[in-house]
Coordinates of C-alpha atoms in Angstrom, one line a residue:
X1 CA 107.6 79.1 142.0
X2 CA 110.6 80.8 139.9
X3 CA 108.9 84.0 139.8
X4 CA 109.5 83.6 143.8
X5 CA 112.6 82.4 144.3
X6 CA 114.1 84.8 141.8
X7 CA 113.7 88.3 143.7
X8 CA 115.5 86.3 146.7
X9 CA 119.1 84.8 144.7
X10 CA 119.4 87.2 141.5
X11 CA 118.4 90.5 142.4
X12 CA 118.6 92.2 139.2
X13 CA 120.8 95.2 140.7
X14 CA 123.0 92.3 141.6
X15 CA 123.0 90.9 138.2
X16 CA 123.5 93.7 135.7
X17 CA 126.6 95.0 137.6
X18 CA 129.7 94.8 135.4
X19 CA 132.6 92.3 136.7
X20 CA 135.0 94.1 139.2
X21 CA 132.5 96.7 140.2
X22 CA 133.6 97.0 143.9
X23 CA 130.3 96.2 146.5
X24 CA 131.5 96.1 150.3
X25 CA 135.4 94.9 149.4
X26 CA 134.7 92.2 146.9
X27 CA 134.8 91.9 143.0
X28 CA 131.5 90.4 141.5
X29 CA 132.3 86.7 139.9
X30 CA 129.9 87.3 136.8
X31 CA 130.1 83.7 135.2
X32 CA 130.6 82.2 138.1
X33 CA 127.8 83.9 140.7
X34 CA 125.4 82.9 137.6
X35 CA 126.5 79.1 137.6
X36 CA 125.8 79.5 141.2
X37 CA 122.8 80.4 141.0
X38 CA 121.3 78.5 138.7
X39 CA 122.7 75.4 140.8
X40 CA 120.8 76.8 143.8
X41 CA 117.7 77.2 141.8
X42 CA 117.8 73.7 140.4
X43 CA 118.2 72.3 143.4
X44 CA 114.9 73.4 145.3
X45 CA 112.9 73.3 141.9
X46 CA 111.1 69.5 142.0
X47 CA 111.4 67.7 138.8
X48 CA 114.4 67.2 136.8
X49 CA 116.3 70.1 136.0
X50 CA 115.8 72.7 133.5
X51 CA 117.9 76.0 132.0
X52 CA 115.8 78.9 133.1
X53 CA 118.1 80.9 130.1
X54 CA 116.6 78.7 127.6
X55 CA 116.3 80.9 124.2
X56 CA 112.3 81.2 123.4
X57 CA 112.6 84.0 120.5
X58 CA 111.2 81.2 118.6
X59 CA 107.8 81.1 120.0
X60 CA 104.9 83.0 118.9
X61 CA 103.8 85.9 121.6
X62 CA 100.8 84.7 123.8
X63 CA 98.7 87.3 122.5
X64 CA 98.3 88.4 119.3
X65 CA 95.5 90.5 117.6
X66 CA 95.5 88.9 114.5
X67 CA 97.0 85.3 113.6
X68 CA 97.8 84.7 109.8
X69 CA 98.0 81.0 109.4
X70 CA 100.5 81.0 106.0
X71 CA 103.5 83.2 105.2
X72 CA 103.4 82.6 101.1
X73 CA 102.8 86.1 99.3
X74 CA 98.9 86.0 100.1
X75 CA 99.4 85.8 104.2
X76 CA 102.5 88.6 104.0
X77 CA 100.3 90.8 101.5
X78 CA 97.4 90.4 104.2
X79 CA 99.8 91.5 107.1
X80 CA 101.6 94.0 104.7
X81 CA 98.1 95.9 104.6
X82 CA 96.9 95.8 107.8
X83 CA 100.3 97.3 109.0
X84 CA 100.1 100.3 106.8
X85 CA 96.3 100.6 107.3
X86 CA 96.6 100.6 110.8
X87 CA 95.1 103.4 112.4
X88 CA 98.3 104.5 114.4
X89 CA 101.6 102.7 114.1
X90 CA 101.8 99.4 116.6
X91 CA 98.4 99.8 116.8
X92 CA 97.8 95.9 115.8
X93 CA 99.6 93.0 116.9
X94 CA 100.5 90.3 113.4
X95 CA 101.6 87.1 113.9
X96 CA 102.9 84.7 111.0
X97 CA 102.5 81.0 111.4
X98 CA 104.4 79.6 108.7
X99 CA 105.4 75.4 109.1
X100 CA 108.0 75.5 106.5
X101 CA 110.6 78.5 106.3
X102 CA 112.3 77.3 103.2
X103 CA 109.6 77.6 101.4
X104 CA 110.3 73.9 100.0
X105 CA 106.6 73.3 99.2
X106 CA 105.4 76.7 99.0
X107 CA 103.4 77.6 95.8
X108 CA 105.1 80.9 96.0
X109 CA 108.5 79.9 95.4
X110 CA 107.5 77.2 92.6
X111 CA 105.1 78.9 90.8
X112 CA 106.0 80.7 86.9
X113 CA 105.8 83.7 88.1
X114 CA 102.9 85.3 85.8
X115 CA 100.7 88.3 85.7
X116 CA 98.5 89.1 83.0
X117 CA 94.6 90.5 82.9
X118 CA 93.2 88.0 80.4
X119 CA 90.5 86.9 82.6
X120 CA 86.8 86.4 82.0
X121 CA 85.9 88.3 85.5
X122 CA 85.8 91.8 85.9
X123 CA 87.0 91.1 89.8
X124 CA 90.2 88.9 88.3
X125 CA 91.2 91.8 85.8
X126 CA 90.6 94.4 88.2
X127 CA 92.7 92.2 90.7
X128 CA 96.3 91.7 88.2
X129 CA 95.6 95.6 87.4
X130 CA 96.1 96.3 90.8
X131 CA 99.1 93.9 91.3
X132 CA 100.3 95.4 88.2
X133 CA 100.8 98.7 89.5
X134 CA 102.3 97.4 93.0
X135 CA 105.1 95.4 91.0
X136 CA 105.6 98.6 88.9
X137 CA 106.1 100.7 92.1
X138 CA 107.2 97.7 93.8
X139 CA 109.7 99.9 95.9
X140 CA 108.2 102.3 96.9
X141 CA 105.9 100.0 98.3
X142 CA 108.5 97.2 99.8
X143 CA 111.7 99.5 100.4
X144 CA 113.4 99.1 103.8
X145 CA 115.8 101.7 105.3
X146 CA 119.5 100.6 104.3
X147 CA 118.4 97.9 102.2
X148 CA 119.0 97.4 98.5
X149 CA 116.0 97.6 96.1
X150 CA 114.0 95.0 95.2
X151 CA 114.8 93.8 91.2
X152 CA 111.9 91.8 90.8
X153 CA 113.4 90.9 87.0
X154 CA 109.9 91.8 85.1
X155 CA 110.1 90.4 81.9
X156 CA 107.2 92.7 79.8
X157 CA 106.5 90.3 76.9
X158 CA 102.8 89.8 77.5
X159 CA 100.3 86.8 77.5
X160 CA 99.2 85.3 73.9
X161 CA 96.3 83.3 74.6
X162 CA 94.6 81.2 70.9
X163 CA 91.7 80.1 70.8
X164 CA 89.9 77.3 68.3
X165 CA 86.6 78.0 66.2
X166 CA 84.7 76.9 69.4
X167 CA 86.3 79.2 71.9
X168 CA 86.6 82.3 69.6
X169 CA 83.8 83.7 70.1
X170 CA 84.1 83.4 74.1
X171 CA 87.5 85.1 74.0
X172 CA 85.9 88.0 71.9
X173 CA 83.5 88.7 74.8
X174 CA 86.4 88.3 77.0
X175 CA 88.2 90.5 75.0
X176 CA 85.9 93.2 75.3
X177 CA 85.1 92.8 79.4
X178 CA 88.9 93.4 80.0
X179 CA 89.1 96.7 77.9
X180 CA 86.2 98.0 79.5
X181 CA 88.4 97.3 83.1
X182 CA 91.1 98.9 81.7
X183 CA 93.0 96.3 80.4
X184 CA 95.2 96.8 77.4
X185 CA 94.6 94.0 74.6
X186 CA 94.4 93.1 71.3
X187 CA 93.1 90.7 69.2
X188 CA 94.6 88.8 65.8
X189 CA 93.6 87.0 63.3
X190 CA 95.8 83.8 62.4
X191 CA 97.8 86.4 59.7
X192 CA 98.2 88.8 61.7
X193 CA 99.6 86.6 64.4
X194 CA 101.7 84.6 61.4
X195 CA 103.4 88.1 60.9
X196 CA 104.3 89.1 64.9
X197 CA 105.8 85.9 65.7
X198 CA 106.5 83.9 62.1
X199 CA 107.5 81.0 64.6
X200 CA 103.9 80.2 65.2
X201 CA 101.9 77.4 63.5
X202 CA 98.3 78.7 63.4
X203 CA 97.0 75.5 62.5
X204 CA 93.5 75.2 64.7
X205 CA 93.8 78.4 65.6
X206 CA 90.7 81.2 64.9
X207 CA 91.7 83.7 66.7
X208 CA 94.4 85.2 69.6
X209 CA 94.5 87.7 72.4
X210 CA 97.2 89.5 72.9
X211 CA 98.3 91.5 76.5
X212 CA 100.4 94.7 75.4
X213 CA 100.7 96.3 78.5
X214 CA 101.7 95.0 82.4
X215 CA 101.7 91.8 81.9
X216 CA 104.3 89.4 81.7
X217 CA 106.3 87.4 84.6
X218 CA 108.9 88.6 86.9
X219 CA 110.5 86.3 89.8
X220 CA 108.0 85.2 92.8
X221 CA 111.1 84.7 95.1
X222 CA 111.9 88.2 94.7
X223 CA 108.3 88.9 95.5
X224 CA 108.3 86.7 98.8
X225 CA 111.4 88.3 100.5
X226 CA 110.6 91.7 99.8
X227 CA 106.9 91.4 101.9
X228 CA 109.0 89.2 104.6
X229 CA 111.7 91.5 104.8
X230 CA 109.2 94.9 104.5
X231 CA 106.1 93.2 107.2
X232 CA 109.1 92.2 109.9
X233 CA 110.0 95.9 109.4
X234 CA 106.6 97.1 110.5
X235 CA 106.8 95.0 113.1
X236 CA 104.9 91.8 112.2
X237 CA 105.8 88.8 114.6
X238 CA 106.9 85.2 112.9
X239 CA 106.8 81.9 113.8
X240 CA 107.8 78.3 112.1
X241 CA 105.7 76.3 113.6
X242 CA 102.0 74.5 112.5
X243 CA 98.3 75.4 113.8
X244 CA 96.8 72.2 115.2
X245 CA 93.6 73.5 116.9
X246 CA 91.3 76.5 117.4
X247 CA 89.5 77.1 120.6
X248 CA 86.3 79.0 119.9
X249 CA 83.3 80.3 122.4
X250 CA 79.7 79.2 120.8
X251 CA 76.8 81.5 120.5
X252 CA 72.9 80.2 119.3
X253 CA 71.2 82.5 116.8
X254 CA 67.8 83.2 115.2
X255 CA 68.1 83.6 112.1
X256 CA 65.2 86.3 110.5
X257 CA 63.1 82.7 109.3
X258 CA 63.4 81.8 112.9
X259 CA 66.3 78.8 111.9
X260 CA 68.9 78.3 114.6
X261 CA 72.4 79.0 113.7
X262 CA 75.5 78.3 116.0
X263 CA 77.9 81.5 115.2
X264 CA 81.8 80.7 116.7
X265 CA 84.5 82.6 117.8
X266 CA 88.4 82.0 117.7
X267 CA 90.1 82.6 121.1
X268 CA 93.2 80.9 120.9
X269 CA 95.4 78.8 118.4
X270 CA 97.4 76.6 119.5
X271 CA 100.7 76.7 117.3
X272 CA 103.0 73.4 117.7
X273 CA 106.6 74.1 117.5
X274 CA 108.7 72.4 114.4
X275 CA 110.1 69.3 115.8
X276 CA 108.5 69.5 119.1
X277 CA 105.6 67.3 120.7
X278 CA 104.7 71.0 122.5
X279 CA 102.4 74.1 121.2
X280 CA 102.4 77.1 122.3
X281 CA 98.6 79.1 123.0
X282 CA 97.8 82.1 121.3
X283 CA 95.2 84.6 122.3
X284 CA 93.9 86.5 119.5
X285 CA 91.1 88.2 118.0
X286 CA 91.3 87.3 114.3
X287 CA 92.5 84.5 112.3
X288 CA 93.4 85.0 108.8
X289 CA 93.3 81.5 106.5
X290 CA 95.9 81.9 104.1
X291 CA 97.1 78.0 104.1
X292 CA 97.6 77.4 100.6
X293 CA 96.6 74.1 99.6
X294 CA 96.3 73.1 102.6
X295 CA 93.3 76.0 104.0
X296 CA 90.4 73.6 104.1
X297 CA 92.2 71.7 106.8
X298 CA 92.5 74.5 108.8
X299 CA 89.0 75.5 108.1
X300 CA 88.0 72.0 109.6
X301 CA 90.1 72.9 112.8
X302 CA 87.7 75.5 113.2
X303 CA 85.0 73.1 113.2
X304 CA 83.8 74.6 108.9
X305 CA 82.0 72.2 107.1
X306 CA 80.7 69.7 110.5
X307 CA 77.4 70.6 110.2
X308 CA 74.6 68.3 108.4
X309 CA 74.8 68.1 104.6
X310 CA 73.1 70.9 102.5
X311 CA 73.2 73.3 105.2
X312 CA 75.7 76.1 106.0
X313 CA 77.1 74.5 109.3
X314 CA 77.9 71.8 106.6
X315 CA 79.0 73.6 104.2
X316 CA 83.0 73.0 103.5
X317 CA 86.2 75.1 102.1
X318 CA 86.1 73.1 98.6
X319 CA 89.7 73.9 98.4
X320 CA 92.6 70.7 97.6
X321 CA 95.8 70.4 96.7
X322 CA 96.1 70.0 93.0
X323 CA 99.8 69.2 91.6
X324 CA 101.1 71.0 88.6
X325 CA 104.4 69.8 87.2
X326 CA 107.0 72.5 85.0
X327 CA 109.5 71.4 83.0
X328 CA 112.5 72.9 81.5
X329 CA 113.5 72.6 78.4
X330 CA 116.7 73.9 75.6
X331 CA 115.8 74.3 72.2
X332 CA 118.7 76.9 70.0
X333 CA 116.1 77.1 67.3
X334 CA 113.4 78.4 69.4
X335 CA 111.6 81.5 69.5
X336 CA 113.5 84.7 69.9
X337 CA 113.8 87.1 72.9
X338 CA 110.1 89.3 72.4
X339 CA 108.4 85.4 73.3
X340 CA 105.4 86.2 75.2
X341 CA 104.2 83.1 76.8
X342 CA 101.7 81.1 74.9
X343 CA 99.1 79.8 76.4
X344 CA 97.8 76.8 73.0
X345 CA 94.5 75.9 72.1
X346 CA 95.4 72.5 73.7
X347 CA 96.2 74.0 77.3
X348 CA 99.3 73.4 76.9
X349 CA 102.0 76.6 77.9
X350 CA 105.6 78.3 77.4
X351 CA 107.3 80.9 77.9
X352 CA 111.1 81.9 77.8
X353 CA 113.5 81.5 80.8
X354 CA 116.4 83.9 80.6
X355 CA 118.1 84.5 77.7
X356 CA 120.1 81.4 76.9
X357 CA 117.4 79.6 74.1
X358 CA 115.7 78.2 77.7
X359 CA 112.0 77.7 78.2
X360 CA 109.8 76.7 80.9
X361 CA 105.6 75.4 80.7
X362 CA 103.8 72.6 81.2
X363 CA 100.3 71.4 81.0
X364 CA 97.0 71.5 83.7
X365 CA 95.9 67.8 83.5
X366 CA 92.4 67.0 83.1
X367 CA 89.9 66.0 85.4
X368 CA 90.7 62.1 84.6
X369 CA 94.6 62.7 84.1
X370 CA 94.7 64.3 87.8
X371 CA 97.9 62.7 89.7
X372 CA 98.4 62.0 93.3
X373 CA 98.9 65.1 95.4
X374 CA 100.5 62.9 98.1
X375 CA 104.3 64.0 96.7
X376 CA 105.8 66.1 94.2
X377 CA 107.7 63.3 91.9
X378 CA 107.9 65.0 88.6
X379 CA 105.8 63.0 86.1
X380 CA 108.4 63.2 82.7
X381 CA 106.0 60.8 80.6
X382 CA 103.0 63.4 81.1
X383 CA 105.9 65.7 79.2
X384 CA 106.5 63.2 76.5
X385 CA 102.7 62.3 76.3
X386 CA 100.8 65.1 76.6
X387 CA 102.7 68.1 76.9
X388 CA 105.7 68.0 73.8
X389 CA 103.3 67.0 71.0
X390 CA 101.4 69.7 71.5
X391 CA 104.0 72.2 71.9
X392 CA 105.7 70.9 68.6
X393 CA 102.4 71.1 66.5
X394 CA 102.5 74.9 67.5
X395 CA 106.0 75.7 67.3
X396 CA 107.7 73.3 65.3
X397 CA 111.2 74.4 65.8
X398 CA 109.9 72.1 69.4
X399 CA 110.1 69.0 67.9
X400 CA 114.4 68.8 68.8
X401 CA 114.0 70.4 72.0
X402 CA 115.7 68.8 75.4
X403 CA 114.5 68.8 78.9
X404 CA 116.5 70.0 81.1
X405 CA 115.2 69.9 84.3
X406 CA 111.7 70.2 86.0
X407 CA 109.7 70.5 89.1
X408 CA 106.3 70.3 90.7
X409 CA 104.3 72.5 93.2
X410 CA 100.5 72.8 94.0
X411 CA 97.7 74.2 92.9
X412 CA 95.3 75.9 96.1
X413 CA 92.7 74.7 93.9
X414 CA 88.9 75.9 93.9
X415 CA 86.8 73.1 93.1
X416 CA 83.8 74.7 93.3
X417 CA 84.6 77.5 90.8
X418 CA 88.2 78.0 90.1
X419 CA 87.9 81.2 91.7
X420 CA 89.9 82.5 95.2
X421 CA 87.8 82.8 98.7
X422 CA 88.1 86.5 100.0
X423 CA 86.2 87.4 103.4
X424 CA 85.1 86.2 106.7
X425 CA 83.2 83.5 107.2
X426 CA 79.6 83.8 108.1
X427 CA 79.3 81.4 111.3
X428 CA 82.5 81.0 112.3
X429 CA 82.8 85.4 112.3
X430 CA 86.4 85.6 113.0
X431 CA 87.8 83.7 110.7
X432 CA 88.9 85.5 107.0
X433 CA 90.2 83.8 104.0
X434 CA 92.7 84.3 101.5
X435 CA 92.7 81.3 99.4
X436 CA 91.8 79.4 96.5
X437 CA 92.7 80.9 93.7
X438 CA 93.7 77.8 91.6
X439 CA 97.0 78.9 90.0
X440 CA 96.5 83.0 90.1
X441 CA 97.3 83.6 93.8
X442 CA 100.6 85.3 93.0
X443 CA 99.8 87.8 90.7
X444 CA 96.8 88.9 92.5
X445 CA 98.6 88.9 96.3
X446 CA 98.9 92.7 96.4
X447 CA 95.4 93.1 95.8
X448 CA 94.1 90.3 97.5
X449 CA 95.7 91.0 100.4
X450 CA 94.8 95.1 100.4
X451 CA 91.3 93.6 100.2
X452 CA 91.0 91.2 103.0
X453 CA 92.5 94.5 105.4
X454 CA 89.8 96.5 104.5
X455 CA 87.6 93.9 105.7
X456 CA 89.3 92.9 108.6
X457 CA 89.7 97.0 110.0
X458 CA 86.6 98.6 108.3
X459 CA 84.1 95.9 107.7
X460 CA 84.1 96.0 103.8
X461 CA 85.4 96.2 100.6
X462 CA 86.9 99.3 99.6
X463 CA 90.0 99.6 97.0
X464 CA 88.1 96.2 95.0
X465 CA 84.3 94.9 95.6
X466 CA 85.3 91.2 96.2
X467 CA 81.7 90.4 97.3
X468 CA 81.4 87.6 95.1
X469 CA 84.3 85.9 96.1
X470 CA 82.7 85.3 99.8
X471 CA 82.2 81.9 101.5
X472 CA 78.7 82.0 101.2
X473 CA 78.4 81.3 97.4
X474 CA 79.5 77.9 98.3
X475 CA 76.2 77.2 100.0
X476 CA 74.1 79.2 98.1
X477 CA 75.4 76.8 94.9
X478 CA 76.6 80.2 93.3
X479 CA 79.2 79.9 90.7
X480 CA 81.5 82.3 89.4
X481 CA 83.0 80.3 86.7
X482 CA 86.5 81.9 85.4
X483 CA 87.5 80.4 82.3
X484 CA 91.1 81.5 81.9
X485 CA 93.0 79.8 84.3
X486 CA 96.3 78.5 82.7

């Protein structure tokens, strides 16, 4: 109906002529021949009225070829990489679904900001080494004509992990898997480590690893407005809004032991707009899960995990939000400027903030100490109960410290494993995740990201073999345990 009636009343010759352009003896009225016009529209229009200049920059495109539902640093490294792996530039079409644009919630912006390579998996170290050379180079990477640098504020002081009697042996074999990736580390005995850093109580403590080279922490904000800023610059579309549904096509399969499979396809997402009862459809051809703590429930929009128990139809994303609190604390006594941060025997952390005797770390609960994920109240007696003692037994110079302030954020964690899901799915094909890595999703976004592209435009793993890390091991009951997560 508008498309109709607007070729007859606002010709757009008409329209874009400037006011006082002279057209058969008359000056044009701009403001007022539009007011007109509009009132002449409205008035044939049934319904009530409506402003047919309404602003829609805010809504996502109808088509798109790939739909990336998440804009912390894993979704903006995934759209970062397929833009400059793109055969031709413009050649795909990237849209960003992101529900929250301050980043309020986001693990990204509350996270420590860490990257080391003492992991247990040769995919994890081969992962932060990657990372650690984008963060290195992270401009010429990220830079954006007539924009200032990126200072991403990389502190280089390494990651000191201690071990007990029990565990020394495992960090040994660790040890020796991360130098044969490349990784530069050392190990001490408790007098060696007495001499580095005389602050340290080596009481329970057999044996430590030390990270001499890229590792460290640097600031995750930094991180997440450089991709955002860099990705719209290629062209990458964004929208604040929240996925609520999937429609898919269906498509029945023999499998080669003559089982029947039902294999799904994406067509559309529907996208509904922040506070708004409407969505907006989205054609597409790919969907990217990078939701965070929240992927599994977009995996169930898609219909993962409905299937009868023990099979792969009913196999879910074991992915929940796990909450992780960080405190703040002052302490003038403390440990001096060279502080890596300490990951203790007890699981207890720490690590300097700044340079004004200011620390930040915290503690992963245990399975039975888990707290509610439902908000992000700072627990201050976990601090006092199970967090300080331990940190004064290993630094005593702790016992007068004061907190300051704290915070909490979540965990995309892996129950299953521990470990991140990389890859499409196998029955629902066009679906691809980027989740799960239960606390090391920051500091391996570059690579992560480079490695779910080369899936997505080539149909493998190329820079990283991240076969492992696939949805399938899920059903198959295989585990990848890491053992380093912090």
């Amino acid at each position: 109906m508008i498309r109709r009636v607007l070729p007859h009343g606002m010709g757009r010759g008409r329209l874009t002529r400037r006011p006082g352009t002279r057209r058969g003896g008359f000056s044009l009225d701009w403001d007022g021949k539009v007011s007109e016009i509009k009132k002449k529209i409205k008035s044939i229009l049934p319904g009530r009225s409506c402003d047919l200049l309404q602003d829609t920059s805010h809504l996502p495109p109808e088509h798109s070829d790939v739909v990336i539902v998440g804009g912390g640093v894993l979704g903006l490294s995934v759209a970062y990489w397929l833009k400059k792996l793109e055969s031709r530039r413009g050649a795909i079409r990237v849209l960003v679904v992101e529900r929250d644009h301050t980043y309020s919630q986001a693990s990204t912006g509350l996270s420590v900001g860490g990257i080391c390579q003492q992991f247990s998996l040769p995919e994890n170290i081969q992962l932060s080494l990657f990372s650690a050379s984008f963060l290195r180079n992270i401009n010429e990477y990220l830079a954006v004509v007539d924009a200032p640098p990126l200072d991403l504020q990389f502190n280089p002081s390494g990651y000191l992990l201690l071990a007990s009697e029990k565990d020394a042996a495992a960090m040994e074999s660790n040890v020796k898997v991360q130098r044969q990736e490349g990784a530069k580390v050392s190990l001490m005995s408790p007098d060696q480590l007495r001499n580095k850093f005389p602050w340290i109580n080596t009481e329970g403590v057999a044996l430590a690893s030390y990270g001499m080279e890229d590792e460290g922490w640097f600031d995750p904000w930094c991180l997440l407005q450089g991709l955002r800023r860099k990705v719209q610059s290629l062209g990458v579309l964004f929208c604040q809004g929240e996925v609520t549904r999937f429609l898919s096509s269906s498509q029945r399969m023999l499998t080669t032991d003559d089982k029947a499979v039902v294999l799904k396809r994406i067509h559309e997402v529907h996208v509904k707009m922040d506070r708004s009862l409407e969505y907006q459809p989205v054609e597409c051809a790919i969907v990217i899960n990078a939701a965070g703590a929240w992927s599994s429930q977009i995996a169930a929009l898609a219909g993962i995990g409905e299937g009868p128990p023990g099979t792969l139809q009913g196999t879910k994303l074991p992915v929940e939000p796990r909450k992780r609190d960080v405190y703040v604390w002052h302490c003038p006594q403390g440990p001096g400027l060279e502080t890596p941060l300490v990951a203790d025997t007890s699981g207890a952390y720490f690590r300097r903030e700044g340079l004004g005797s200011n620390y930040l770390g915290g503690r992963s609960p245990t399975e039975q100490e888990e707290p509610d994920p439902a908000n992000l109240e700072v627990d201050h007696d976990f601090f006092q109960d199970k967090v300080w003692p331990h940190l004064a037994l290993r630094v005593p110079a702790f016992e007068t410290l004061k907190v300051q302030s704290a915070w909490a954020g979540y965990y995309d964690y892996n129950t299953f494993d521990q470990n991140g899901v990389v890859g499409p799915h196998p029955l629902v094909v066009n679906m691809y995740f980027a989740t799960g890595f239960s606390g090391h999703g920051l500091q391996q976004a570059p690579g992560v990201g480079r490695a779910v592209a080369e899936m997505v435009l080539k149909g493998r793993f190329q820079t990283i073999n991240l076969s492992p890390f696939l949805f399938t091991r899920f059903y198959l009951g295989e585990k990848i345990q890491e053992n380093n997560i912090i």
